[in-house]
CSV table of N, CA, C and O in Angstrom, one decimal:
chain,number,residue,atom,x,y,z
A,988,UNK,N,40.3,14.2,21.9
A,988,UNK,CA,39.5,13.1,21.8
A,988,UNK,C,37.8,13.0,22.1
A,988,UNK,O,37.2,12.3,21.3
A,989,UNK,N,37.7,14.1,23.3
A,989,UNK,CA,36.2,14.4,23.1
A,989,UNK,C,35.6,15.0,22.0
A,989,UNK,O,34.4,14.7,21.9
A,990,UNK,N,36.7,15.8,21.4
A,990,UNK,CA,35.7,16.2,20.1
A,990,UNK,C,35.0,15.2,19.2
A,990,UNK,O,34.1,15.6,18.6
A,991,UNK,N,36.1,14.2,18.8
A,991,UNK,CA,35.9,13.3,18.1
A,991,UNK,C,34.5,12.7,18.6
A,991,UNK,O,33.6,12.0,17.8
A,992,UNK,N,34.4,12.3,19.8
A,992,UNK,CA,33.4,11.6,20.4
A,992,UNK,C,32.0,12.3,19.9
A,992,UNK,O,30.8,11.7,19.5
A,993,UNK,N,32.2,14.1,20.4
A,993,UNK,CA,31.0,14.8,20.0
A,993,UNK,C,30.6,14.6,18.5
A,993,UNK,O,29.1,14.6,18.5
A,994,UNK,N,31.6,15.0,17.8
A,994,UNK,CA,31.3,15.1,16.6
A,994,UNK,C,30.4,13.7,15.8
A,994,UNK,O,29.0,13.9,15.1
A,995,UNK,N,30.8,12.9,16.3
A,995,UNK,CA,29.8,11.3,15.6
A,995,UNK,C,28.9,10.9,16.5
A,995,UNK,O,28.1,10.7,16.0
A,996,UNK,N,28.4,11.7,17.4
A,996,UNK,CA,27.2,11.4,18.0
A,996,UNK,C,26.4,12.4,17.5
A,996,UNK,O,25.4,12.5,17.3
A,997,UNK,N,26.9,13.5,17.1
A,997,UNK,CA,26.5,14.3,16.2
A,997,UNK,C,25.5,13.9,14.7
A,997,UNK,O,24.6,14.1,14.6
A,998,UNK,N,26.9,13.6,14.0
A,998,UNK,CA,26.7,12.6,13.1
A,998,UNK,C,25.8,11.6,13.4
A,998,UNK,O,24.6,11.7,12.7
A,999,UNK,N,25.8,10.7,14.4
A,999,UNK,CA,24.3,9.4,15.0
A,999,UNK,C,23.1,10.5,15.2
A,999,UNK,O,21.9,9.9,14.4
A,1000,UNK,N,23.0,11.6,15.6
A,1000,UNK,CA,21.7,12.0,15.9
A,1000,UNK,C,21.1,12.5,14.4
A,1000,UNK,O,20.1,12.5,14.5
A,1001,UNK,N,21.9,13.4,13.8
A,1001,UNK,CA,21.5,13.9,12.4
A,1001,UNK,C,20.9,12.6,11.5
A,1001,UNK,O,19.9,12.5,10.9
A,1002,UNK,N,21.7,11.7,11.9
A,1002,UNK,CA,21.4,10.4,10.9
A,1002,UNK,C,20.1,9.6,11.4
A,1002,UNK,O,19.1,9.7,10.4
A,1003,UNK,N,20.0,9.5,13.0
A,1003,UNK,CA,19.0,8.6,13.0
A,1003,UNK,C,17.4,9.8,13.0
A,1003,UNK,O,16.7,9.3,12.4
A,1004,UNK,N,17.6,10.9,13.2
A,1004,UNK,CA,16.2,11.7,13.1
A,1004,UNK,C,15.9,12.0,11.8
A,1004,UNK,O,15.1,12.1,11.2
A,1005,UNK,N,17.1,11.7,10.4
A,1005,UNK,CA,16.8,11.9,8.9
A,1005,UNK,C,16.0,10.4,8.5
A,1005,UNK,O,15.1,10.5,8.1
A,1006,UNK,N,16.6,9.3,9.2
A,1006,UNK,CA,15.7,8.3,8.8
A,1006,UNK,C,14.3,8.2,9.9
A,1006,UNK,O,13.0,7.5,8.6
A,1007,UNK,N,14.2,8.7,10.8
A,1007,UNK,CA,13.1,8.8,11.7
A,1007,UNK,C,11.7,9.6,10.5
A,1007,UNK,O,10.8,9.7,10.4
A,1008,UNK,N,13.0,10.9,10.2
A,1008,UNK,CA,12.0,11.7,9.6
A,1008,UNK,C,11.4,11.4,8.1
A,1008,UNK,O,10.6,12.0,7.6
A,1009,UNK,N,12.2,10.7,7.4
A,1009,UNK,CA,11.3,9.8,5.9
A,1009,UNK,C,10.2,9.5,6.0
A,1009,UNK,O,9.8,10.1,5.2
A,1010,UNK,N,9.9,8.8,7.0
A,1010,UNK,CA,8.5,8.5,7.0
A,1010,UNK,C,7.6,9.6,7.4
A,1010,UNK,O,6.2,9.7,6.7
A,1011,UNK,N,7.7,10.8,8.1
A,1011,UNK,CA,6.7,11.6,8.2
A,1011,UNK,C,7.0,12.4,6.9
A,1011,UNK,O,5.7,12.6,6.2
A,1012,UNK,N,8.0,12.4,6.3
A,1012,UNK,CA,8.5,13.5,4.9
A,1012,UNK,C,7.3,13.0,4.2
A,1012,UNK,O,6.8,13.6,3.3
A,1013,UNK,N,7.6,12.0,4.0
A,1013,UNK,CA,6.9,10.5,2.9
A,1013,UNK,C,5.3,11.2,2.8
A,1013,UNK,O,5.1,10.9,1.6
A,1014,UNK,N,4.8,10.4,4.0
A,1014,UNK,CA,3.5,10.9,4.5
A,1014,UNK,C,3.1,12.1,4.1
A,1014,UNK,O,1.9,12.0,3.4
A,1015,UNK,N,3.8,13.2,4.2
A,1015,UNK,CA,3.6,14.3,4.0
A,1015,UNK,C,3.5,14.7,2.4
A,1015,UNK,O,2.4,15.2,1.8
A,1016,UNK,N,4.0,13.9,1.6
A,1016,UNK,CA,3.8,14.0,0.0
A,1016,UNK,C,2.9,13.4,0.1
A,1016,UNK,O,2.1,13.6,-1.4
A,1017,UNK,N,3.0,12.0,0.6
A,1017,UNK,CA,1.6,11.0,0.0
A,1017,UNK,C,0.0,12.1,0.4
A,1017,UNK,O,-0.3,12.4,-0.8
A,1018,UNK,N,0.0,12.8,1.3
A,1018,UNK,CA,-1.0,13.8,1.5
A,1018,UNK,C,-1.0,15.1,0.7
A,1018,UNK,O,-2.3,14.8,0.1
A,1019,UNK,N,0.0,15.6,0.2
A,1019,UNK,CA,-0.4,16.3,-0.8
A,1019,UNK,C,-0.3,16.0,-2.1
A,1019,UNK,O,-1.2,16.5,-3.4
A,1020,UNK,N,0.1,14.6,-2.8
A,1020,UNK,CA,-0.7,14.3,-3.3
A,1020,UNK,C,-2.0,13.7,-3.7
A,1020,UNK,O,-3.1,13.9,-4.7
A,1021,UNK,N,-2.4,13.3,-2.6
A,1021,UNK,CA,-4.0,13.3,-2.3
A,1021,UNK,C,-4.9,14.4,-2.6
A,1021,UNK,O,-5.9,14.0,-3.3
A,1022,UNK,N,-4.3,15.3,-2.5
A,1022,UNK,CA,-5.0,16.8,-2.3
A,1022,UNK,C,-4.8,17.3,-3.9
A,1022,UNK,O,-5.7,17.3,-4.4
A,1023,UNK,N,-3.7,17.0,-4.3
A,1023,UNK,CA,-3.6,17.4,-5.7
A,1023,UNK,C,-4.7,16.4,-6.3
A,1023,UNK,O,-5.2,17.0,-8.0
A,1024,UNK,N,-4.8,15.2,-6.6
A,1024,UNK,CA,-5.4,14.6,-7.3
A,1024,UNK,C,-6.8,14.7,-7.1
A,1024,UNK,O,-7.8,15.1,-7.9
A,1025,UNK,N,-7.3,15.2,-5.7
A,1025,UNK,CA,-8.8,15.6,-5.5
A,1025,UNK,C,-8.8,16.9,-6.2
A,1025,UNK,O,-10.1,17.1,-6.6
A,1026,UNK,N,-7.7,17.8,-6.8
A,1026,UNK,CA,-8.3,18.7,-7.1
A,1026,UNK,C,-7.8,18.8,-8.6
A,1026,UNK,O,-8.2,19.4,-9.6
A,1027,UNK,N,-7.6,17.2,-9.6
A,1027,UNK,CA,-7.8,17.1,-10.8
A,1027,UNK,C,-6.6,17.3,-11.1
A,1027,UNK,O,-6.2,17.7,-12.4
A,1028,UNK,N,-5.3,17.8,-10.4
A,1028,UNK,CA,-3.9,18.2,-10.9
A,1028,UNK,C,-3.2,16.8,-10.8
A,1028,UNK,O,-2.3,16.8,-10.2
A,1029,UNK,N,-3.2,16.1,-11.7
A,1029,UNK,CA,-2.6,14.9,-11.9
A,1029,UNK,C,-1.1,15.0,-11.9
A,1029,UNK,O,-0.4,14.2,-11.4
A,1030,UNK,N,-0.9,15.3,-12.9
A,1030,UNK,CA,0.8,15.6,-13.1
A,1030,UNK,C,1.8,16.3,-11.8
A,1030,UNK,O,2.5,15.7,-11.4
A,1031,UNK,N,1.2,17.3,-10.8
A,1031,UNK,CA,1.6,17.7,-9.7
A,1031,UNK,C,1.5,16.8,-8.3
A,1031,UNK,O,2.4,16.2,-8.1
A,1032,UNK,N,0.3,15.7,-8.8
A,1032,UNK,CA,0.0,15.0,-7.7
A,1032,UNK,C,1.2,13.6,-8.1
A,1032,UNK,O,1.7,13.2,-7.2
A,1033,UNK,N,1.4,13.5,-9.4
A,1033,UNK,CA,2.5,12.4,-9.9
A,1033,UNK,C,3.8,13.2,-9.0
A,1033,UNK,O,4.6,12.2,-8.8
A,1034,UNK,N,4.2,14.3,-8.9
A,1034,UNK,CA,5.9,14.5,-8.7
A,1034,UNK,C,5.4,14.7,-7.2
A,1034,UNK,O,6.5,14.3,-6.5
A,1035,UNK,N,4.2,14.5,-6.2
A,1035,UNK,CA,4.2,14.7,-4.8
A,1035,UNK,C,4.9,12.8,-4.6
A,1035,UNK,O,5.3,12.5,-3.6
A,1036,UNK,N,4.1,12.0,-5.2
A,1036,UNK,CA,3.9,10.7,-5.1
A,1036,UNK,C,5.6,10.2,-5.3
A,1036,UNK,O,5.8,9.2,-4.7
A,1037,UNK,N,6.1,10.7,-6.5
A,1037,UNK,CA,7.1,10.0,-6.5
A,1037,UNK,C,8.7,10.9,-6.2
A,1037,UNK,O,9.4,9.9,-5.3
A,1038,UNK,N,8.2,12.4,-4.8
A,1038,UNK,CA,8.6,12.8,-3.9
A,1038,UNK,C,8.7,11.7,-2.8
A,1038,UNK,O,9.7,11.1,-2.5
A,1039,UNK,N,7.6,11.0,-2.7
A,1039,UNK,CA,7.1,10.5,-1.5
A,1039,UNK,C,8.3,8.8,-1.6
A,1039,UNK,O,8.7,8.5,-0.4
A,1040,UNK,N,8.0,8.6,-2.9
A,1040,UNK,CA,8.7,7.3,-3.0
A,1040,UNK,C,10.3,7.2,-3.1
A,1040,UNK,O,11.0,6.7,-2.3
A,1041,UNK,N,10.8,8.6,-3.4
A,1041,UNK,CA,12.0,8.5,-3.4
A,1041,UNK,C,13.1,8.5,-1.8
A,1041,UNK,O,13.6,8.5,-1.3
A,1042,UNK,N,11.6,9.4,-1.0
A,1042,UNK,CA,12.1,9.3,0.3
A,1042,UNK,C,12.0,8.4,1.0
A,1042,UNK,O,12.8,7.8,1.7
A,1043,UNK,N,11.1,7.5,0.8
A,1043,UNK,CA,10.5,6.4,1.8
A,1043,UNK,C,10.4,5.1,0.7
A,1043,UNK,O,8.8,5.5,0.5
A,1044,UNK,N,10.7,4.4,-0.4
A,1044,UNK,CA,10.4,3.5,-1.0
A,1044,UNK,C,9.8,2.2,-0.7
A,1044,UNK,O,9.0,1.1,-1.4
A,1045,UNK,N,9.5,2.5,0.6
A,1045,UNK,CA,8.8,1.4,1.4
A,1045,UNK,C,7.4,1.8,2.2
A,1045,UNK,O,6.7,1.0,2.6
A,1046,UNK,N,6.8,3.0,1.5
A,1046,UNK,CA,5.7,3.3,1.9
A,1046,UNK,C,4.6,3.0,0.7
A,1046,UNK,O,4.6,3.3,-0.6
A,1047,UNK,N,3.9,2.4,0.9
A,1047,UNK,CA,2.7,1.2,0.0
A,1047,UNK,C,1.6,2.4,-0.2
A,1047,UNK,O,1.2,2.4,-1.4
A,1048,UNK,N,1.5,3.7,0.9
A,1048,UNK,CA,0.7,4.4,0.0
A,1048,UNK,C,1.2,5.4,-1.2
A,1048,UNK,O,0.2,5.6,-1.8
A,1049,UNK,N,2.4,5.5,-0.9
A,1049,UNK,CA,2.8,6.0,-1.8
A,1049,UNK,C,2.7,5.4,-3.2
A,1049,UNK,O,2.2,6.1,-4.5
A,1050,UNK,N,2.9,4.1,-3.2
A,1050,UNK,CA,2.5,3.5,-4.7
A,1050,UNK,C,1.2,3.3,-4.8
A,1050,UNK,O,0.5,3.7,-6.2
A,1051,UNK,N,0.2,3.4,-3.9
A,1051,UNK,CA,-1.1,3.4,-4.0
A,1051,UNK,C,-1.5,4.4,-4.8
A,1051,UNK,O,-2.4,4.8,-5.7
A,1052,UNK,N,-1.2,5.9,-4.3
A,1052,UNK,CA,-1.2,7.3,-5.1
A,1052,UNK,C,-0.9,7.3,-6.4
A,1052,UNK,O,-1.7,7.8,-7.2
A,1053,UNK,N,0.4,7.1,-6.5
A,1053,UNK,CA,1.1,6.9,-8.1
A,1053,UNK,C,0.2,5.8,-9.0
A,1053,UNK,O,-0.2,6.4,-9.5
A,1054,UNK,N,-0.2,4.8,-8.4
A,1054,UNK,CA,-0.8,4.1,-9.3
A,1054,UNK,C,-2.6,4.4,-9.7
A,1054,UNK,O,-2.8,4.3,-10.8
A,1055,UNK,N,-2.9,5.4,-8.5
A,1055,UNK,CA,-4.2,5.9,-9.0
A,1055,UNK,C,-4.2,6.6,-10.2
A,1055,UNK,O,-5.0,7.1,-11.1
A,1056,UNK,N,-2.9,7.5,-10.1
A,1056,UNK,CA,-3.0,8.7,-11.3
A,1056,UNK,C,-2.9,7.8,-12.1
A,1056,UNK,O,-3.1,8.5,-13.3
A,1057,UNK,N,-1.9,7.2,-12.4
A,1057,UNK,CA,-1.5,6.3,-13.7
A,1057,UNK,C,-3.3,5.6,-14.0
A,1057,UNK,O,-3.7,6.0,-15.4
A,1058,UNK,N,-3.8,5.2,-13.3
A,1058,UNK,CA,-5.4,4.7,-13.6
A,1058,UNK,C,-6.0,5.9,-14.0
A,1058,UNK,O,-6.4,5.8,-15.3
A,1059,UNK,N,-6.0,7.0,-13.1
A,1059,UNK,CA,-6.6,8.1,-14.1
A,1059,UNK,C,-6.1,8.6,-15.5
A,1059,UNK,O,-7.2,9.1,-16.3
A,1060,UNK,N,-5.1,8.1,-15.7
A,1060,UNK,CA,-4.2,8.6,-17.4
A,1060,UNK,C,-4.1,8.4,-18.2
A,1060,UNK,O,-3.4,7.9,-18.8
A,1061,UNK,N,-4.9,6.9,-17.6
A,1061,UNK,CA,-5.4,5.5,-18.5
A,1061,UNK,C,-4.1,4.4,-18.7
A,1061,UNK,O,-4.0,3.9,-19.8
A,1062,UNK,N,-2.9,4.8,-17.9
A,1062,UNK,CA,-2.0,3.9,-18.0
A,1062,UNK,C,-2.1,2.8,-17.3
A,1062,UNK,O,-1.4,2.9,-15.9
A,1063,UNK,N,-2.6,1.7,-17.9
A,1063,UNK,CA,-3.3,0.4,-16.8
A,1063,UNK,C,-2.1,-0.2,-16.5
A,1063,UNK,O,-2.2,-0.9,-15.2
A,1064,UNK,N,-0.8,-0.3,-16.9
A,1064,UNK,CA,0.4,-1.1,-16.9
A,1064,UNK,C,1.2,-0.6,-15.8
A,1064,UNK,O,1.4,-1.4,-14.9
A,1065,UNK,N,0.9,0.9,-16.0
A,1065,UNK,CA,2.3,1.2,-15.0
A,1065,UNK,C,1.2,1.4,-13.5
A,1065,UNK,O,1.6,1.3,-12.7
A,1066,UNK,N,-0.1,1.4,-13.8
A,1066,UNK,CA,-1.5,1.3,-12.7
A,1066,UNK,C,-0.8,-0.1,-11.9
A,1066,UNK,O,-0.8,0.0,-11.1
A,1067,UNK,N,-0.9,-1.1,-12.3
A,1067,UNK,CA,-1.0,-2.3,-12.3
A,1067,UNK,C,0.4,-2.5,-11.0
A,1067,UNK,O,0.3,-3.4,-10.2
A,1068,UNK,N,1.5,-1.9,-12.0
A,1068,UNK,CA,2.6,-2.4,-11.4
A,1068,UNK,C,3.1,-1.8,-10.2
A,1068,UNK,O,3.0,-2.2,-9.2
A,1069,UNK,N,2.2,-0.2,-10.0
A,1069,UNK,CA,2.2,0.4,-8.6
A,1069,UNK,C,1.4,-0.2,-7.8
A,1069,UNK,O,1.6,-0.3,-6.3
A,1070,UNK,N,0.4,-0.5,-8.0
A,1070,UNK,CA,-0.4,-1.3,-7.4
A,1070,UNK,C,0.2,-2.5,-6.7
A,1070,UNK,O,-0.2,-2.9,-5.4
A,1071,UNK,N,0.4,-3.6,-7.4
A,1071,UNK,CA,1.2,-4.7,-7.2
A,1071,UNK,C,2.3,-4.3,-6.4
A,1071,UNK,O,2.3,-5.0,-5.3
A,1072,UNK,N,2.8,-3.2,-6.6
A,1072,UNK,CA,4.3,-2.5,-5.1
A,1072,UNK,C,3.4,-2.5,-4.3
A,1072,UNK,O,4.2,-2.9,-2.9
A,1073,UNK,N,2.5,-1.8,-3.7
A,1073,UNK,CA,1.6,-1.5,-2.9
A,1073,UNK,C,1.3,-2.3,-2.0
A,1073,UNK,O,1.6,-2.8,-0.6
A,1074,UNK,N,0.9,-3.8,-3.3
A,1074,UNK,CA,0.5,-5.4,-1.9
A,1074,UNK,C,1.6,-5.9,-1.6
A,1074,UNK,O,1.6,-6.6,-0.1
A,1075,UNK,N,2.7,-5.5,-2.2
A,1075,UNK,CA,3.9,-6.2,-1.6
A,1075,UNK,C,4.1,-6.0,-0.5
A,1075,UNK,O,4.7,-6.5,0.6
A,1076,UNK,N,4.5,-4.1,-0.8
A,1076,UNK,CA,4.8,-3.6,0.7
A,1076,UNK,C,3.7,-4.1,1.6
A,1076,UNK,O,4.1,-4.3,3.2
A,1077,UNK,N,2.1,-4.5,1.8
A,1077,UNK,CA,1.3,-4.3,2.6
A,1077,UNK,C,0.6,-5.4,2.1
A,1077,UNK,O,-0.6,-4.8,1.8
A,1078,UNK,N,0.7,-6.5,2.4
A,1078,UNK,CA,-0.2,-7.6,1.5
A,1078,UNK,C,-2.0,-7.8,2.0
A,1078,UNK,O,-2.5,-8.2,1.6
A,1079,UNK,N,-1.9,-7.0,2.9
A,1079,UNK,CA,-3.7,-6.7,3.5
A,1079,UNK,C,-4.3,-5.5,2.8
A,1079,UNK,O,-5.2,-4.9,3.5
A,1080,UNK,N,-4.0,-4.9,2.1
A,1080,UNK,CA,-4.1,-3.4,1.6
A,1080,UNK,C,-5.2,-3.7,1.1
A,1080,UNK,O,-5.1,-3.7,-0.7
A,1081,UNK,N,-6.2,-3.7,1.0
A,1081,UNK,CA,-7.7,-3.7,0.4
A,1081,UNK,C,-7.9,-2.8,-0.5
A,1081,UNK,O,-8.3,-3.1,-1.7
A,1082,UNK,N,-7.2,-1.7,-0.2
A,1082,UNK,CA,-7.8,-0.8,-1.6
A,1082,UNK,C,-6.7,-0.7,-2.8
A,1082,UNK,O,-7.1,-0.5,-3.5
A,1083,UNK,N,-5.5,-1.2,-2.6
A,1083,UNK,CA,-4.6,-1.7,-3.7
A,1083,UNK,C,-5.6,-2.8,-4.4
A,1083,UNK,O,-4.8,-2.5,-5.7
A,1084,UNK,N,-5.9,-3.8,-3.8
A,1084,UNK,CA,-6.3,-4.9,-4.6
A,1084,UNK,C,-7.5,-4.4,-5.6
A,1084,UNK,O,-8.0,-4.9,-6.5
A,1085,UNK,N,-8.2,-3.9,-4.9
A,1085,UNK,CA,-9.2,-3.1,-5.6
A,1085,UNK,C,-9.0,-2.1,-6.2
A,1085,UNK,O,-9.6,-2.2,-7.6
A,1086,UNK,N,-7.8,-1.5,-6.3
A,1086,UNK,CA,-7.7,-0.4,-7.6
A,1086,UNK,C,-6.9,-1.4,-8.6
A,1086,UNK,O,-7.3,-0.7,-9.7
A,1087,UNK,N,-6.4,-2.5,-8.4
A,1087,UNK,CA,-5.7,-2.5,-9.2
A,1087,UNK,C,-7.0,-4.0,-10.4
A,1087,UNK,O,-7.0,-4.1,-11.3
A,1088,UNK,N,-7.8,-4.2,-9.4
A,1088,UNK,CA,-9.2,-4.7,-9.7
A,1088,UNK,C,-9.4,-4.0,-11.2
A,1088,UNK,O,-10.0,-4.8,-12.6
A,1089,UNK,N,-9.6,-2.4,-11.1
A,1089,UNK,CA,-10.3,-1.7,-11.8
A,1089,UNK,C,-9.3,-1.6,-13.2
A,1089,UNK,O,-9.6,-1.5,-14.0
A,1090,UNK,N,-7.7,-1.6,-12.8
A,1090,UNK,CA,-7.1,-1.7,-13.5
A,1090,UNK,C,-7.1,-2.7,-14.7
A,1090,UNK,O,-7.0,-2.9,-16.3
A,1091,UNK,N,-7.5,-4.0,-14.2
A,1091,UNK,CA,-7.4,-5.2,-15.1
A,1091,UNK,C,-8.8,-5.0,-15.5
A,1091,UNK,O,-8.7,-5.8,-17.0
A,1092,UNK,N,-10.0,-4.4,-15.0
A,1092,UNK,CA,-10.8,-4.6,-15.6
A,1092,UNK,C,-11.0,-3.6,-17.4
A,1092,UNK,O,-11.1,-4.1,-18.4
A,1093,UNK,N,-10.0,-2.7,-17.2
A,1093,UNK,CA,-9.4,-1.9,-18.3
A,1093,UNK,C,-8.7,-2.2,-18.9
A,1093,UNK,O,-8.8,-2.1,-20.3
A,1094,UNK,N,-7.8,-3.5,-18.3
A,1094,UNK,CA,-7.2,-4.0,-19.9
A,1094,UNK,C,-7.9,-5.5,-20.3
A,1094,UNK,O,-7.1,-5.9,-20.9
A,1095,UNK,N,-9.0,-5.5,-19.9
A,1095,UNK,CA,-9.8,-6.8,-20.3
A,1095,UNK,C,-9.3,-8.1,-20.0
A,1095,UNK,O,-9.4,-9.0,-20.4
A,1096,UNK,N,-9.0,-8.2,-18.7
A,1096,UNK,CA,-8.1,-9.2,-17.7
A,1096,UNK,C,-9.3,-9.4,-16.8
A,1096,UNK,O,-8.9,-9.2,-15.5
A,1097,UNK,N,-10.5,-10.1,-17.2
A,1097,UNK,CA,-11.6,-10.3,-16.5
A,1097,UNK,C,-10.9,-11.2,-15.2
A,1097,UNK,O,-11.5,-11.1,-14.4
A,1098,UNK,N,-10.4,-12.2,-15.1
A,1098,UNK,CA,-10.0,-13.6,-14.4
A,1098,UNK,C,-9.5,-12.4,-13.5
A,1098,UNK,O,-9.5,-12.8,-12.0
A,1099,UNK,N,-8.2,-11.7,-13.3
A,1099,UNK,CA,-7.6,-11.1,-12.9
A,1099,UNK,C,-8.5,-10.3,-12.0
A,1099,UNK,O,-8.3,-9.7,-10.8
A,1100,UNK,N,-9.2,-9.7,-12.7
A,1100,UNK,CA,-9.9,-8.8,-12.0
A,1100,UNK,C,-10.7,-9.2,-10.8
A,1100,UNK,O,-10.8,-8.6,-9.9
A,1101,UNK,N,-11.6,-10.2,-11.6
A,1101,UNK,CA,-12.2,-10.7,-10.7
A,1101,UNK,C,-11.8,-11.3,-9.3
A,1101,UNK,O,-11.9,-11.2,-7.7
A,1102,UNK,N,-10.5,-12.2,-9.4
A,1102,UNK,CA,-9.5,-12.2,-8.4
A,1102,UNK,C,-9.2,-11.7,-7.6
A,1102,UNK,O,-9.2,-11.3,-6.1
A,1103,UNK,N,-8.4,-10.2,-8.3
A,1103,UNK,CA,-8.3,-9.2,-7.3
A,1103,UNK,C,-9.2,-8.7,-6.3
A,1103,UNK,O,-9.4,-8.3,-5.1
A,1104,UNK,N,-10.6,-8.3,-7.0
A,1104,UNK,CA,-11.8,-8.0,-6.3
A,1104,UNK,C,-12.1,-8.4,-5.4
A,1104,UNK,O,-12.5,-8.3,-4.2
A,1105,UNK,N,-12.1,-9.5,-5.3
A,1105,UNK,CA,-12.4,-11.0,-4.3
A,1105,UNK,C,-11.6,-10.7,-2.9
A,1105,UNK,O,-12.0,-11.0,-1.9
A,1106,UNK,N,-10.2,-10.8,-3.6
A,1106,UNK,CA,-9.2,-10.3,-2.6
A,1106,UNK,C,-9.2,-8.9,-1.4
A,1106,UNK,O,-9.1,-9.3,-0.3
A,1107,UNK,N,-9.2,-8.3,-2.0
A,1107,UNK,CA,-9.6,-6.7,-2.0
A,1107,UNK,C,-10.7,-6.9,-0.8
A,1107,UNK,O,-10.9,-6.3,0.1
A,1108,UNK,N,-12.3,-7.5,-0.9
A,1108,UNK,CA,-12.8,-7.7,-0.5
A,1108,UNK,C,-12.8,-8.1,0.7
A,1108,UNK,O,-13.4,-7.8,1.8
A,1109,UNK,N,-12.1,-9.4,0.5
A,1109,UNK,CA,-11.9,-10.5,2.2
A,1109,UNK,C,-10.8,-9.7,2.7
A,1109,UNK,O,-11.4,-9.7,3.9
A,1110,UNK,N,-10.0,-9.0,2.4
A,1110,UNK,CA,-9.0,-8.1,3.0
A,1110,UNK,C,-9.8,-6.7,3.9
A,1110,UNK,O,-9.6,-7.0,4.9
A,1111,UNK,N,-10.8,-6.5,3.2
A,1111,UNK,CA,-11.3,-5.4,3.1
A,1111,UNK,C,-12.1,-5.8,5.2
A,1111,UNK,O,-12.4,-5.2,5.9
A,1112,UNK,N,-13.1,-6.7,5.0
A,1112,UNK,CA,-13.8,-7.6,6.0
A,1112,UNK,C,-12.8,-7.7,7.3
A,1112,UNK,O,-13.2,-7.7,8.2
A,1113,UNK,N,-11.6,-8.4,6.6
A,1113,UNK,CA,-10.7,-9.0,8.0
A,1113,UNK,C,-10.6,-7.3,8.6
A,1113,UNK,O,-10.0,-7.7,9.9
A,1114,UNK,N,-10.1,-6.5,7.9
A,1114,UNK,CA,-9.7,-5.0,8.3
A,1114,UNK,C,-10.8,-4.6,9.1
A,1114,UNK,O,-10.5,-3.0,9.6
A,1115,UNK,N,-12.3,-4.6,9.1
A,1115,UNK,CA,-13.1,-4.1,9.2
A,1115,UNK,C,-13.3,-2.7,8.6
A,1115,UNK,O,-13.5,-1.7,8.7
A,1116,UNK,N,-13.1,-3.0,7.3
A,1116,UNK,CA,-13.4,-2.0,6.5
A,1116,UNK,C,-14.7,-2.1,5.5
A,1116,UNK,O,-15.2,-3.2,5.1
A,1117,UNK,N,-15.3,-0.7,4.9
A,1117,UNK,CA,-16.7,-1.0,4.2
A,1117,UNK,C,-16.4,-0.6,3.0
A,1117,UNK,O,-15.8,0.6,2.9
A,1118,UNK,N,-16.2,-1.0,1.8
A,1118,UNK,CA,-16.7,-0.4,0.4
A,1118,UNK,C,-18.1,-0.6,-0.4
A,1118,UNK,O,-18.3,-1.6,-0.2
A,1119,UNK,N,-18.5,0.8,-0.3
A,1119,UNK,CA,-19.7,0.8,-1.2
A,1119,UNK,C,-19.6,1.3,-2.6
A,1119,UNK,O,-19.1,2.1,-3.3
């Protein structure tokens, strides 16, 4: 009986640490993806962002990063989809609105671009962020 309780407790601890570790691991992959983007290694960055999303599909930074890669690779519809998901997960994510506005401009959708640009700037001012 004692052994069964100990085994259950160990399984619980491993499960809890896995759940807690997911966010850390997901952010690690996001940071690696950001580094690869800055190095111009977009395919590599995409793999890191995909890994982050697999680990934690609730991480808006992972969708923002992957959307940025899509934008850089000129796949505007995929970029819009990822920025939209980032906004869904974090409605005050000004950077996601502004990046999506860029994608809307590239798809010649000025009305949506203007709307997102205004939303992004509004969210940025509420969050005390500055974009130049």
